[in-house]
mmCIF file of C-alpha atoms in Angstrom:
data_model
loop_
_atom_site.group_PDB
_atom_site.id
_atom_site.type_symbol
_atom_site.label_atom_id
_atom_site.label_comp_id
_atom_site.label_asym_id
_atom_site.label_seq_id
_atom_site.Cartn_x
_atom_site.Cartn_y
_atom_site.Cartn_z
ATOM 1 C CA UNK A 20 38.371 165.931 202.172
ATOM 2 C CA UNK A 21 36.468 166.725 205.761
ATOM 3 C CA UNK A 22 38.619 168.351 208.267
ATOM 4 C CA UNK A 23 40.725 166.634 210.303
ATOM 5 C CA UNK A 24 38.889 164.638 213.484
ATOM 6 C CA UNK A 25 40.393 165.556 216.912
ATOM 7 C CA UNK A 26 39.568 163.634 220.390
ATOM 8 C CA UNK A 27 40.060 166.037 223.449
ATOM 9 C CA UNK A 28 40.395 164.413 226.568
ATOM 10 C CA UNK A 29 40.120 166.037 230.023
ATOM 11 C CA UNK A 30 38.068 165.121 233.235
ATOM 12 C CA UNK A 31 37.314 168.730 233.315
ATOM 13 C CA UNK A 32 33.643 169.127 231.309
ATOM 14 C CA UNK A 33 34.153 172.769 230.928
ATOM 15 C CA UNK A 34 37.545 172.667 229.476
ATOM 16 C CA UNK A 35 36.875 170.245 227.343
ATOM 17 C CA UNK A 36 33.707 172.284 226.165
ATOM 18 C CA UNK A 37 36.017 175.326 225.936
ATOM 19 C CA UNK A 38 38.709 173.902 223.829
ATOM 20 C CA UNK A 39 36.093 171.805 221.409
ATOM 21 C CA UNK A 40 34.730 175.356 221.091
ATOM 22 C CA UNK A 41 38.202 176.581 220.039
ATOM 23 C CA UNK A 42 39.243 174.476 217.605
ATOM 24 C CA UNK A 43 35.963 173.543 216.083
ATOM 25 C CA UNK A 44 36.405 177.384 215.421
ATOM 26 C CA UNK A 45 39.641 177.073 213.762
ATOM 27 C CA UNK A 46 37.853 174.056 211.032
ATOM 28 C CA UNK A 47 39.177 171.078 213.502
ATOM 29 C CA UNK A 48 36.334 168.747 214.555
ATOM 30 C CA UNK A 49 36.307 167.093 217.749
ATOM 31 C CA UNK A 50 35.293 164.922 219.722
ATOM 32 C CA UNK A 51 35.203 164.776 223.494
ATOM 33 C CA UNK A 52 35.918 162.577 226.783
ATOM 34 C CA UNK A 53 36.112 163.225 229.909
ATOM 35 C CA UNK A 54 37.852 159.414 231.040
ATOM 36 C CA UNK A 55 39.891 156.797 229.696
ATOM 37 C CA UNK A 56 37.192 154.224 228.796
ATOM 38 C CA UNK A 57 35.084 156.659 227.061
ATOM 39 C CA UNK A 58 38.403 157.867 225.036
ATOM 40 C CA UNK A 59 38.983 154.167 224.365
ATOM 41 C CA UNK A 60 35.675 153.486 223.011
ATOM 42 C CA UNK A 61 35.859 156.065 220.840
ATOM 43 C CA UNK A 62 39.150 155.276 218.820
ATOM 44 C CA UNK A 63 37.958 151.977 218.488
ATOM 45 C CA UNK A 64 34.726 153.104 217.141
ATOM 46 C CA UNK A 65 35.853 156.393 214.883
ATOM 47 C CA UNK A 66 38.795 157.083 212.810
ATOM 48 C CA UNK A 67 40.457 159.841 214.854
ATOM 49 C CA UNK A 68 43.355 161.777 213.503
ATOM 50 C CA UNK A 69 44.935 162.868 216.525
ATOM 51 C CA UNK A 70 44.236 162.761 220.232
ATOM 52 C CA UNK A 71 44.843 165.642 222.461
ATOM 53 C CA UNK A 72 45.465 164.625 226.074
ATOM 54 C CA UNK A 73 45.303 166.770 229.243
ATOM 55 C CA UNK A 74 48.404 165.575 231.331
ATOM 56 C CA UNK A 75 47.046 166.681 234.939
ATOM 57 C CA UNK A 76 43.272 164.563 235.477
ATOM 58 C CA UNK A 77 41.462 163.263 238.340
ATOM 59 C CA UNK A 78 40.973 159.957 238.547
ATOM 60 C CA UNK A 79 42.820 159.061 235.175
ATOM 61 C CA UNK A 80 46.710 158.469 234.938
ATOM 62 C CA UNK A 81 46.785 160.144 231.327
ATOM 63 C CA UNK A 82 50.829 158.151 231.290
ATOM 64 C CA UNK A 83 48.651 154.855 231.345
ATOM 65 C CA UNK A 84 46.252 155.974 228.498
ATOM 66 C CA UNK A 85 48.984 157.307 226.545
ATOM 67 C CA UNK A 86 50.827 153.894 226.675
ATOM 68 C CA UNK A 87 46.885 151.984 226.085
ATOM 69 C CA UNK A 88 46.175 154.446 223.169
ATOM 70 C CA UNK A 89 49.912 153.539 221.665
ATOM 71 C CA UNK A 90 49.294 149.732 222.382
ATOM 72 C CA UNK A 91 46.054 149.497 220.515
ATOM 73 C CA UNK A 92 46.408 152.356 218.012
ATOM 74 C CA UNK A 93 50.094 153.433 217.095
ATOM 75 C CA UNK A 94 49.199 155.035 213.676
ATOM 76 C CA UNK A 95 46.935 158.356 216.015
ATOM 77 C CA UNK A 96 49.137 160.992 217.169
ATOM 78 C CA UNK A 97 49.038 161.934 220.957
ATOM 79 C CA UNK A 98 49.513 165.026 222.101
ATOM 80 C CA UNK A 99 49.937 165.763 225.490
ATOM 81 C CA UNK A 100 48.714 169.643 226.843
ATOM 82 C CA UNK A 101 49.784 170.313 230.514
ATOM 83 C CA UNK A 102 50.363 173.644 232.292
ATOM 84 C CA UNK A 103 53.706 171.898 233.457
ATOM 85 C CA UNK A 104 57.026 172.988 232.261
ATOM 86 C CA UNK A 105 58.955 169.826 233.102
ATOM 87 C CA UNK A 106 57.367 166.515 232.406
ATOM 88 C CA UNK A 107 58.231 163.192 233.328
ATOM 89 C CA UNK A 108 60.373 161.610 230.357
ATOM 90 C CA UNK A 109 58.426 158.334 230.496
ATOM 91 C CA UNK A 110 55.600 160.287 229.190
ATOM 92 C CA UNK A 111 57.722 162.359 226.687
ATOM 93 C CA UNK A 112 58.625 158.540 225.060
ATOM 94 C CA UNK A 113 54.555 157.933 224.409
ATOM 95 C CA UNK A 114 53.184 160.859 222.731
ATOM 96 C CA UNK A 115 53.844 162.632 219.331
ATOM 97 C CA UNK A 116 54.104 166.380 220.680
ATOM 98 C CA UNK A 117 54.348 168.272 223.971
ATOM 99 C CA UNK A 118 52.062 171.550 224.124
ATOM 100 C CA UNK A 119 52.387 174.033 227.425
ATOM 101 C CA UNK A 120 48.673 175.545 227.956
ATOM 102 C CA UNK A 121 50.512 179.292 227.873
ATOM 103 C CA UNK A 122 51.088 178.155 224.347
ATOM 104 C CA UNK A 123 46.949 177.903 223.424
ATOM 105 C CA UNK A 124 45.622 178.308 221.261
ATOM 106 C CA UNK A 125 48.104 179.300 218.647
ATOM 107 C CA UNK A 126 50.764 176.240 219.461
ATOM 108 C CA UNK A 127 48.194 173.667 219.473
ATOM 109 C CA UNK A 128 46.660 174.469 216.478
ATOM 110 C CA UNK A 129 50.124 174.774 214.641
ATOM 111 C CA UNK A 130 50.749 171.542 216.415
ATOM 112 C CA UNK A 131 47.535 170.149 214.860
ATOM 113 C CA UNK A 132 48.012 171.012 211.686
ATOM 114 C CA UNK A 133 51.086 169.843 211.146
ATOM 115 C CA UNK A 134 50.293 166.079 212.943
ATOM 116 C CA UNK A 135 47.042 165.683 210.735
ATOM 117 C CA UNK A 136 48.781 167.363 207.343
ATOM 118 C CA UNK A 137 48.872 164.471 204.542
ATOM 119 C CA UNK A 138 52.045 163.785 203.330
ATOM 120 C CA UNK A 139 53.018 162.500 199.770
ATOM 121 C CA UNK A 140 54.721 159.454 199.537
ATOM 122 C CA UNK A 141 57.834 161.335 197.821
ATOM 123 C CA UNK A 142 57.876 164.314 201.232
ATOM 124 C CA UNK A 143 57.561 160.607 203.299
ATOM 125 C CA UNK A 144 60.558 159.228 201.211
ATOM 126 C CA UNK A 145 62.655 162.630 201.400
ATOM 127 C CA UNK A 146 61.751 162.852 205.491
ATOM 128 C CA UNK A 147 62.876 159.162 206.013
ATOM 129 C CA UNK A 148 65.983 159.493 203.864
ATOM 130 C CA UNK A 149 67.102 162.897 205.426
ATOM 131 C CA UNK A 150 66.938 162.253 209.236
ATOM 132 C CA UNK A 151 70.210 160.741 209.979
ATOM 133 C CA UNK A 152 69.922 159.730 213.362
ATOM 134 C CA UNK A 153 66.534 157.955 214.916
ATOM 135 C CA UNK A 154 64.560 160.005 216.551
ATOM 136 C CA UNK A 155 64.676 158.993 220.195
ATOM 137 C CA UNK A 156 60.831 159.682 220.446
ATOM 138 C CA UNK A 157 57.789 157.336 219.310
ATOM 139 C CA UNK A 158 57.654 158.652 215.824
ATOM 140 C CA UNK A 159 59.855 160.907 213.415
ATOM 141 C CA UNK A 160 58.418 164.587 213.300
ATOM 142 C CA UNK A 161 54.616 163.773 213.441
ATOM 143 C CA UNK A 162 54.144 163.029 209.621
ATOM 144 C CA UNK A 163 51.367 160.969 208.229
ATOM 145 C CA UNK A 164 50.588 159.009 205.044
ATOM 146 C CA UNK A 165 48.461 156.375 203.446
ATOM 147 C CA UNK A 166 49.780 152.395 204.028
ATOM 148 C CA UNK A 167 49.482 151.380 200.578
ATOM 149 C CA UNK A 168 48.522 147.873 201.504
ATOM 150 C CA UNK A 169 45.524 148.447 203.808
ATOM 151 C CA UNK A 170 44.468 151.517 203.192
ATOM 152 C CA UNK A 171 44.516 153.362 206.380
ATOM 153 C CA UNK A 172 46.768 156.726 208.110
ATOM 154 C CA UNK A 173 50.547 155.384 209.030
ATOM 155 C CA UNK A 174 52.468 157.703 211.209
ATOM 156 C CA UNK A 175 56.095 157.401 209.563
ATOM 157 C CA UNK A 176 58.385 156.108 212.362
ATOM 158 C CA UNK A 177 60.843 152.994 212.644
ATOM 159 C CA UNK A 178 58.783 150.386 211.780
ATOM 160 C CA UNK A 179 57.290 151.756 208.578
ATOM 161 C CA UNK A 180 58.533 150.816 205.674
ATOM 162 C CA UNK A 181 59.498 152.856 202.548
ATOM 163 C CA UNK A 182 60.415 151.011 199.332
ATOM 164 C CA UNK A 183 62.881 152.823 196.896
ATOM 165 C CA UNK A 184 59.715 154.399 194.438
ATOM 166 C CA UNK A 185 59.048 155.844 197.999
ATOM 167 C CA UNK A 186 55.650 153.375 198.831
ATOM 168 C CA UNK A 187 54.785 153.570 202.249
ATOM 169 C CA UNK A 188 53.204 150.072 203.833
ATOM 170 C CA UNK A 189 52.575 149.464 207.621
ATOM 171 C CA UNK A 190 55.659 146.590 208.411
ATOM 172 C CA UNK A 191 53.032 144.065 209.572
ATOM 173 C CA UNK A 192 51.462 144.229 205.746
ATOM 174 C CA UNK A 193 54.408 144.482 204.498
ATOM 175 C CA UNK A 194 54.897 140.694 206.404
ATOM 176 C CA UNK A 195 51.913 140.021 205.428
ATOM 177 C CA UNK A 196 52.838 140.494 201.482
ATOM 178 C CA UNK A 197 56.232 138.614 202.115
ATOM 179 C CA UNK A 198 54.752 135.082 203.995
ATOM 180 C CA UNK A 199 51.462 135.281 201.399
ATOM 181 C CA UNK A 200 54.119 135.156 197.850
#
């Protein structure tokens, strides 16, 4: 299993070059870009497993390409690094995880780890069954599995669905299954 594939984002050339450093160091690889479209192009050309998005950019409203990168791929994680203590809510509501920059490198990579960490379909099951309220956020607490219709990473949240022998299956295959029988 390769390690997991990060996309850093940040107008900044030399941060972005700094923190690819850093976490390439700690067995992440990465990928970089420095604006929206280039981010863009890049999710819909590589399998990413999360993004990590500078809040603060010139130029770029990183709010707007949280809400695009939700829009045209929910199952990637977003996680949003700003210097910032309070952040807007709206933005809060589209990303996975919220990670201060006095908080690098140590919180990000615990951050990563646990947003790109594999989950058995039983740990899915057990999550899903145990959280008795919804989370108010986009997902529940960043897990991951394996949509055992299509194939491809499913960040457990709402509309996921978990049969009873704890199968996890994106809710537009599970449609899918149900109009096709």
């Amino acid at each position: 299993m390769s390690p997991p594939l990060v996309l850093c984002i940040d107008d900044r050339l030399q941060q972005l070059e700094i923190r690819k450093a850093a976490l390439e160091s700690r067995g992440f690889r990465v990928e970089a870009a420095t604006n929206g479209c280039s981010a863009i192009k890049i999710l819909q050309d590589t399998l990413v497993d999360a993004v990590l998005l500078e809040y603060k950019e010139e130029g770029m409203d990183a709010e707007a390409l949280a809400y695009q990168i939700n829009q045209r791929f929910p199952d990637v994680p977003i996680i949003l690094l700003s210097a910032y203590f309070d952040m807007p809510e709206r933005i809060l509501w589209l990303v996975d995880e919220y990670v201060m920059k006095s908080e690098l490198p140590g919180g990000l990579v615990r951050v990563l780890e646990r947003v790109t960490r594999p989950v058995k379909t039983d740990e899915a099951l057990t999550l899903a069954l145990s959280t008795a309220e919804p989370c108010p956020h986009k997902t529940m607490p960043s897990q991951i599995a394996v949509c055992s219709v299509c194939d491809k990473r499913v960040t457990l949240r709402e509309d996921t669905f978990i049969d009873g022998n704890g199968t996890v299956i994106h809710t537009h295959c599970q449609v899918k299954q149900l109009l096709a029988s």
